[in-house]
Short mmCIF file of C-alpha atoms and ligand atoms in Angstrom, two decimals:
data_model
loop_
_atom_site.label_atom_id
_atom_site.label_comp_id
_atom_site.label_asym_id
_atom_site.label_seq_id
_atom_site.Cartn_x
_atom_site.Cartn_y
_atom_site.Cartn_z
CA MET A 58 20.08 3.39 -97.58
CA LYS A 59 20.24 2.73 -100.75
CA ALA A 60 23.11 4.03 -102.96
CA VAL A 61 24.63 3.83 -106.39
CA VAL A 62 28.19 2.53 -105.23
CA TYR A 63 31.66 1.83 -107.10
CA GLU A 64 34.27 -0.36 -105.62
CA GLU A 65 36.91 -0.05 -108.99
CA HIS A 66 37.19 2.75 -111.67
CA GLY A 67 35.64 1.89 -114.37
CA ALA A 68 33.52 -1.35 -112.51
CA LEU A 69 29.62 -0.91 -113.18
CA PRO A 70 27.97 1.06 -110.13
CA VAL A 71 25.53 -1.03 -108.52
CA VAL A 72 23.15 -0.08 -106.20
CA THR A 73 24.08 -1.35 -102.36
CA GLU A 74 22.71 -0.48 -98.96
CA LEU A 75 24.84 1.62 -97.23
CA ARG A 76 25.46 2.89 -93.49
CA GLU A 77 23.56 6.59 -93.24
CA PRO A 78 25.45 9.16 -93.50
CA ASP A 79 26.84 11.34 -90.43
CA CYS A 80 25.10 14.59 -89.95
CA PRO A 81 28.17 17.19 -89.78
CA VAL A 82 28.21 19.34 -87.05
CA ASP A 83 27.85 23.02 -89.09
CA GLY A 84 25.62 20.58 -91.97
CA VAL A 85 22.60 18.88 -92.96
CA VAL A 86 21.48 15.12 -94.03
CA VAL A 87 19.33 15.65 -97.10
CA SER A 88 16.82 13.38 -98.52
CA VAL A 89 17.95 13.19 -102.22
CA ARG A 90 14.48 13.61 -104.22
CA ALA A 91 16.43 14.23 -107.55
CA THR A 92 20.34 14.09 -108.92
CA GLY A 93 20.81 14.96 -112.09
CA VAL A 94 23.72 12.19 -114.66
CA CYS A 95 26.71 14.60 -115.48
CA ARG A 96 29.95 14.27 -117.74
CA SER A 97 32.09 15.43 -114.43
CA ASP A 98 30.90 12.09 -112.33
CA TRP A 99 31.96 10.37 -115.59
CA HIS A 100 35.63 11.22 -115.51
CA ALA A 101 35.48 10.46 -111.29
CA TRP A 102 34.89 6.64 -112.13
CA LYS A 103 36.75 6.62 -115.32
CA GLY A 104 39.86 7.75 -112.94
CA HIS A 105 40.56 10.61 -114.64
CA ASP A 106 40.02 12.50 -111.77
CA PRO A 107 40.55 10.43 -109.02
CA VAL A 108 38.13 9.42 -105.64
CA ALA A 109 38.07 7.80 -102.98
CA LEU A 110 36.75 3.64 -103.39
CA PRO A 111 34.15 2.98 -102.88
CA HIS A 112 32.63 5.47 -104.09
CA VAL A 113 29.37 6.89 -104.56
CA PRO A 114 28.41 9.80 -107.52
CA GLY A 115 26.08 12.70 -107.90
CA HIS A 116 26.37 16.32 -107.45
CA GLU A 117 23.50 17.98 -108.64
CA LEU A 118 20.86 17.02 -106.31
CA ALA A 119 17.59 18.64 -104.86
CA GLY A 120 15.54 17.08 -102.01
CA VAL A 121 14.55 17.55 -98.88
CA VAL A 122 16.29 18.10 -95.21
CA ALA A 123 16.57 15.64 -93.21
CA ARG A 124 19.01 16.35 -90.30
CA VAL A 125 21.03 18.88 -88.94
CA GLY A 126 24.34 19.85 -87.14
CA ALA A 127 24.22 21.92 -84.03
CA ASP A 128 25.90 24.80 -85.26
CA VAL A 129 23.49 25.34 -87.65
CA HIS A 130 21.60 28.67 -87.85
CA ASP A 131 18.96 28.88 -91.22
CA TRP A 132 17.59 25.54 -91.70
CA SER A 133 15.39 23.12 -90.56
CA VAL A 134 13.98 19.84 -91.44
CA GLY A 135 11.36 19.70 -94.25
CA ASP A 136 13.27 22.97 -96.16
CA ARG A 137 13.57 21.84 -99.86
CA VAL A 138 16.58 22.79 -100.55
CA THR A 139 19.43 22.84 -103.57
CA VAL A 140 23.08 22.92 -103.50
CA PRO A 141 25.83 24.40 -105.87
CA PHE A 142 28.77 21.84 -106.81
CA VAL A 143 30.83 23.80 -104.73
CA CYS A 144 30.29 23.75 -101.24
CA GLY A 145 32.25 26.89 -99.66
CA CYS A 146 33.92 25.82 -96.12
CA GLY A 147 31.48 28.08 -94.75
CA ARG A 148 35.02 29.93 -92.23
CA CYS A 149 37.54 32.02 -95.30
CA ALA A 150 37.77 34.87 -96.74
CA TRP A 151 36.23 33.87 -100.08
CA CYS A 152 33.26 32.00 -98.21
CA ALA A 153 32.12 35.55 -95.91
CA ALA A 154 32.37 37.08 -99.68
CA GLY A 155 30.03 35.01 -100.93
CA GLU A 156 33.01 33.65 -103.89
CA ALA A 157 32.68 30.36 -101.58
CA GLN A 158 32.83 29.29 -105.13
CA VAL A 159 36.86 29.23 -105.15
CA CYS A 160 36.86 28.48 -101.27
CA PRO A 161 40.13 26.90 -100.69
CA ASP A 162 38.51 24.50 -98.46
CA GLN A 163 36.07 23.21 -100.55
CA THR A 164 34.20 20.16 -100.60
CA GLN A 165 32.06 18.55 -103.90
CA PRO A 166 29.88 16.15 -102.72
CA GLY A 167 30.41 12.99 -105.34
CA PHE A 168 34.00 13.72 -105.39
CA THR A 169 35.73 14.74 -102.05
CA GLY A 170 32.80 12.83 -100.43
CA HIS A 171 30.12 10.27 -101.34
CA GLY A 172 27.69 12.08 -103.14
CA SER A 173 23.98 12.07 -103.96
CA PHE A 174 22.74 8.81 -105.78
CA ALA A 175 21.71 7.67 -102.61
CA GLU A 176 18.78 8.06 -101.08
CA ARG A 177 20.45 10.64 -98.70
CA VAL A 178 23.81 12.73 -98.40
CA ALA A 179 25.83 14.96 -96.03
CA LEU A 180 26.36 18.45 -96.81
CA HIS A 181 28.86 20.78 -95.08
CA ALA A 182 28.17 24.18 -93.58
CA ALA A 183 24.74 24.46 -94.97
CA ASP A 184 24.39 27.69 -93.84
CA THR A 185 26.86 28.66 -96.40
CA ASN A 186 25.58 26.05 -99.45
CA LEU A 187 22.25 25.82 -99.19
CA VAL A 188 19.65 27.12 -101.10
CA ARG A 189 16.01 27.29 -100.70
CA LEU A 190 13.38 26.44 -103.67
CA PRO A 191 11.24 28.03 -104.10
CA ASP A 192 7.59 25.99 -104.22
CA ALA A 193 7.08 26.85 -107.90
CA VAL A 194 10.40 24.89 -108.79
CA ASP A 195 10.32 21.12 -108.61
CA PHE A 196 12.54 18.71 -107.50
CA VAL A 197 13.76 17.21 -111.23
CA THR A 198 14.36 20.86 -112.43
CA ALA A 199 16.23 21.91 -109.61
CA ALA A 200 18.29 19.31 -109.74
CA SER A 201 19.23 20.29 -113.35
CA LEU A 202 20.56 23.64 -112.29
CA GLY A 203 23.31 22.64 -109.86
CA CYS A 204 25.58 22.29 -112.28
CA ARG A 205 25.91 23.01 -115.69
CA PHE A 206 22.70 25.91 -116.12
CA ALA A 207 24.18 27.24 -112.93
CA THR A 208 27.40 27.58 -114.61
CA ALA A 209 26.04 29.00 -117.86
CA PHE A 210 23.81 31.43 -116.11
CA ARG A 211 26.97 33.11 -113.91
CA ALA A 212 29.22 32.74 -117.34
CA VAL A 213 26.50 34.61 -119.56
CA THR A 214 25.42 37.11 -116.37
CA THR A 215 28.16 37.17 -113.72
CA HIS A 216 31.17 37.54 -115.85
CA GLY A 217 29.99 38.33 -119.51
CA ARG A 218 27.55 41.23 -118.71
CA ILE A 219 25.10 40.01 -121.43
CA GLY A 220 22.85 42.66 -122.48
CA ALA A 221 19.54 42.76 -124.62
CA GLY A 222 20.50 43.25 -128.30
CA ASN A 223 24.11 41.87 -127.42
CA TRP A 224 26.13 39.01 -129.64
CA LEU A 225 26.67 35.79 -127.56
CA ALA A 226 29.20 32.84 -129.07
CA VAL A 227 28.71 30.01 -127.42
CA HIS A 228 31.53 27.31 -128.41
CA GLY A 229 29.80 23.77 -127.90
CA CYS A 230 26.27 22.69 -127.37
CA GLY A 231 26.87 20.34 -124.19
CA GLY A 232 25.01 21.16 -121.06
CA VAL A 233 26.67 23.78 -120.14
CA GLY A 234 26.38 25.77 -124.03
CA LEU A 235 23.02 24.94 -124.38
CA SER A 236 22.00 26.19 -121.03
CA ALA A 237 24.19 29.35 -122.08
CA VAL A 238 21.92 29.62 -125.38
CA MET A 239 18.63 29.53 -123.43
CA ILE A 240 19.62 32.09 -120.64
CA GLY A 241 21.24 34.05 -123.63
CA SER A 242 18.60 34.52 -126.28
CA ALA A 243 15.60 34.66 -123.17
CA LEU A 244 17.56 38.17 -121.67
CA GLY A 245 16.99 39.06 -124.71
CA ALA A 246 21.11 38.51 -126.58
CA ARG A 247 21.50 37.71 -130.38
CA VAL A 248 23.07 34.18 -129.79
CA VAL A 249 25.36 32.82 -132.44
CA ALA A 250 25.97 28.26 -131.34
CA ILE A 251 28.92 26.30 -132.57
CA ASP A 252 28.89 22.60 -132.86
CA VAL A 253 30.31 19.71 -134.72
CA SER A 254 27.21 17.89 -134.20
CA PRO A 255 24.11 18.60 -136.11
CA ALA A 256 21.60 17.08 -133.64
CA ALA A 257 22.87 19.83 -131.20
CA LEU A 258 23.23 22.66 -133.32
CA GLN A 259 19.20 21.41 -133.58
CA ARG A 260 18.36 21.78 -130.21
CA ALA A 261 20.55 25.33 -129.64
CA SER A 262 18.34 26.57 -132.53
CA ALA A 263 15.49 25.28 -130.55
CA CYS A 264 16.60 26.58 -127.16
CA GLY A 265 16.68 30.15 -129.30
CA ALA A 266 20.28 30.47 -131.23
CA GLU A 267 19.45 33.03 -134.01
CA VAL A 268 22.71 31.79 -136.33
CA VAL A 269 23.81 27.98 -136.02
CA ILE A 270 27.41 26.89 -137.33
CA ASP A 271 28.51 24.16 -138.11
CA ALA A 272 32.69 23.83 -137.20
CA ASN A 273 32.91 20.73 -139.30
CA GLU A 274 31.91 23.00 -142.02
CA VAL A 275 34.39 26.50 -142.53
CA ASP A 276 37.26 26.89 -142.28
CA ASP A 277 37.51 29.69 -139.40
CA VAL A 278 35.00 29.39 -137.10
CA ALA A 279 35.85 32.33 -135.00
CA ALA A 280 36.29 34.48 -138.93
CA ARG A 281 32.75 33.34 -139.72
CA VAL A 282 31.49 34.85 -136.10
CA ARG A 283 32.74 38.25 -137.20
CA ASP A 284 31.17 38.47 -139.74
CA VAL A 285 27.68 37.29 -139.29
CA THR A 286 27.69 39.57 -136.24
CA ALA A 287 29.18 42.27 -138.29
CA GLY A 288 32.65 42.88 -136.53
CA GLY A 289 32.81 39.82 -132.86
CA ALA A 290 30.43 38.84 -130.57
CA HIS A 291 29.95 40.90 -127.25
CA VAL A 292 30.53 37.81 -125.31
CA SER A 293 31.99 34.28 -126.18
CA VAL A 294 31.77 31.40 -123.82
CA ASP A 295 34.21 27.86 -125.04
CA ALA A 296 31.67 25.91 -123.04
CA PHE A 297 33.38 22.20 -123.81
CA GLY A 298 36.69 23.25 -122.65
CA SER A 299 39.49 22.52 -125.34
CA PRO A 300 42.60 24.69 -126.64
CA ASP A 301 41.16 24.95 -130.06
CA LEU A 302 37.47 26.61 -129.18
CA ALA A 303 39.36 28.58 -126.08
CA VAL A 304 41.16 30.50 -129.12
CA ALA A 305 38.33 30.42 -131.33
CA SER A 306 36.18 32.14 -128.87
CA VAL A 307 38.48 35.17 -128.04
CA ARG A 308 38.81 35.48 -131.97
CA SER A 309 35.26 35.88 -132.09
CA LEU A 310 35.36 38.73 -129.78
CA ARG A 311 34.48 41.97 -131.33
CA ARG A 312 36.49 45.01 -129.68
CA ARG A 313 36.17 45.21 -125.70
CA GLY A 314 34.55 41.84 -125.42
CA ARG A 315 34.49 39.29 -122.77
CA HIS A 316 35.57 35.32 -123.31
CA VAL A 317 34.60 32.91 -120.46
CA GLN A 318 36.24 29.93 -120.04
CA ALA A 319 33.50 27.59 -118.69
CA GLY A 320 34.64 24.45 -120.26
CA LEU A 321 37.25 22.73 -118.02
CA LEU A 322 40.81 22.90 -119.24
CA LEU A 323 42.54 20.04 -117.55
CA GLY A 324 46.36 19.40 -117.11
CA GLU A 325 49.39 20.56 -118.99
CA ALA A 326 48.12 19.84 -122.57
CA SER A 327 45.25 21.54 -122.50
CA ARG A 328 46.69 25.07 -122.13
CA PRO A 329 45.23 27.05 -124.88
CA PRO A 330 47.58 29.20 -127.01
CA LEU A 331 45.58 32.52 -126.44
CA PRO A 332 45.90 35.08 -128.93
CA MET A 333 47.33 38.13 -125.74
CA ASP A 334 48.20 40.36 -129.03
CA LEU A 335 44.76 40.24 -129.40
CA VAL A 336 43.77 40.69 -126.09
CA VAL A 337 45.72 43.89 -125.50
CA ALA A 338 45.06 45.60 -128.60
CA HIS A 339 41.41 45.33 -128.01
CA GLU A 340 40.69 45.16 -124.64
CA LEU A 341 39.44 42.19 -124.43
CA GLU A 342 38.28 40.48 -120.98
CA LEU A 343 39.33 36.89 -120.15
CA TYR A 344 37.52 35.16 -117.33
CA GLY A 345 37.55 31.52 -115.87
CA SER A 346 34.03 30.15 -114.25
CA HIS A 347 33.92 28.01 -111.40
CA GLY A 348 30.17 27.12 -110.82
CA MET A 349 27.66 29.60 -108.81
CA PRO A 350 27.66 30.24 -105.36
CA ALA A 351 24.48 29.66 -103.43
CA ARG A 352 24.54 33.58 -103.14
CA ASP A 353 23.67 33.87 -106.80
CA TYR A 354 20.88 31.58 -107.37
CA PRO A 355 18.32 33.79 -105.63
CA ALA A 356 18.18 35.84 -109.03
CA MET A 357 18.52 33.09 -111.21
CA LEU A 358 15.35 31.28 -108.94
CA ARG A 359 13.41 34.12 -109.93
CA LEU A 360 13.58 34.27 -114.18
CA ILE A 361 12.42 30.29 -113.60
CA GLU A 362 9.77 31.00 -111.02
CA GLU A 363 8.37 33.72 -113.70
CA GLY A 364 8.58 31.84 -116.51
CA THR A 365 11.73 33.15 -118.41
CA LEU A 366 14.07 30.41 -117.92
CA ARG A 367 12.70 26.78 -118.53
CA PRO A 368 15.59 24.47 -117.71
CA GLY A 369 13.32 21.66 -117.32
CA GLU A 370 13.32 21.91 -120.65
CA LEU A 371 16.45 20.86 -121.05
CA VAL A 372 15.83 17.84 -118.96
CA GLY A 373 16.09 14.41 -121.54
CA ARG A 374 15.45 11.73 -119.28
CA VAL A 375 13.93 10.56 -116.03
CA ILE A 376 15.61 7.22 -114.48
CA GLY A 377 14.93 5.52 -111.40
CA LEU A 378 18.22 4.59 -109.21
CA ASP A 379 18.50 1.40 -110.20
CA GLU A 380 19.20 2.87 -113.88
CA ALA A 381 21.92 4.83 -112.51
CA GLY A 382 25.21 3.36 -113.01
CA ALA A 383 24.04 2.29 -116.73
CA ALA A 384 23.20 5.81 -117.19
CA LEU A 385 26.55 7.32 -115.77
CA ALA A 386 29.19 4.05 -117.38
CA THR A 387 27.51 5.17 -121.02
CA LEU A 388 27.94 9.07 -120.45
CA ASP A 389 30.86 8.91 -123.19
CA GLN A 390 28.70 7.94 -125.75
CA PRO A 391 27.21 11.29 -127.53
CA SER A 392 23.61 12.23 -126.88
CA ALA A 393 21.29 14.93 -128.46
CA GLY A 394 19.07 14.03 -125.89
CA GLY A 395 19.20 16.14 -123.06
CA MET A 396 20.09 15.33 -119.68
CA THR A 397 19.47 12.60 -117.19
CA VAL A 398 17.70 12.56 -114.38
CA ILE A 399 17.25 10.40 -111.23
CA ALA A 400 14.24 10.93 -109.09
CA LEU A 401 13.96 8.93 -105.86
ZN1 LIG B 1439 27.92 18.19 -113.14
ZN1 LIG B 1440 35.56 29.06 -97.51
#
């Protein structure tokens, strides 16, 4: 089969002929129809998040089940599926409780093994991890859900418990942030979007932000958010992942507000000096958000089917497998053009 492979960290990934993946006894092999290009793939490629070489990236996939392991009960050849980027083991207490996103023995296609920049990919613990796609959701749209959109959905709904008329502050308007803006406004929240890029803020407005704040133009972003929301946001998300944004997000909240950390904060240098005095005095809630388990997908898919959520609008470019290497290699360049999805 064809796959996009890199031999060394930082070496341009190229389309290569690989042998077919083995089908796990509890898993499936999926024929990939669409797969998103994500900055997490870029981090792995650069060696920030090292992977075994040679490597096939890709963790935001949708496709059709091609082979089924002997221990799989719920899935058959031909089923249209997607999968969260965190796949649970299917055996532990967290997986049994439907919380595969924190499984201690999790696998992540494109990180712990070969990913979906390929004609076929193996997925473990199919009964725990696979998500059935409604016919109305096409493969490119489904591939755009797996990481950024689902992460934002869980951050805003499960953790943020956003309600109609609530203020939602979104710090950082990349893939997760724009998704959070779209989801919040679709659910009736009033959204304040913050970024340093005018192009990103323009997209945030198009996704439904009522107020946009250019962080380069104000001294104290949190004070401005509290100002425009008459006392602070009910829910605030650091959708980028930096100590400064995490602190600003917490300081943006009104009393009893909820901060959700969706952007990754990796390593010692990324530990934000959170104002725990405010957390106590205002009874703030702080949540970490790590993807979304398969169990929670049907609620999100229903909102997409009925047209309330339109993640397809966040897709900027659809490319072929042969363009994937170049697309991955240039992901460090800022782009306000939306997500890139590979279609096969
Ligand atoms: Zn991703
Ligand atoms: Zn598990």
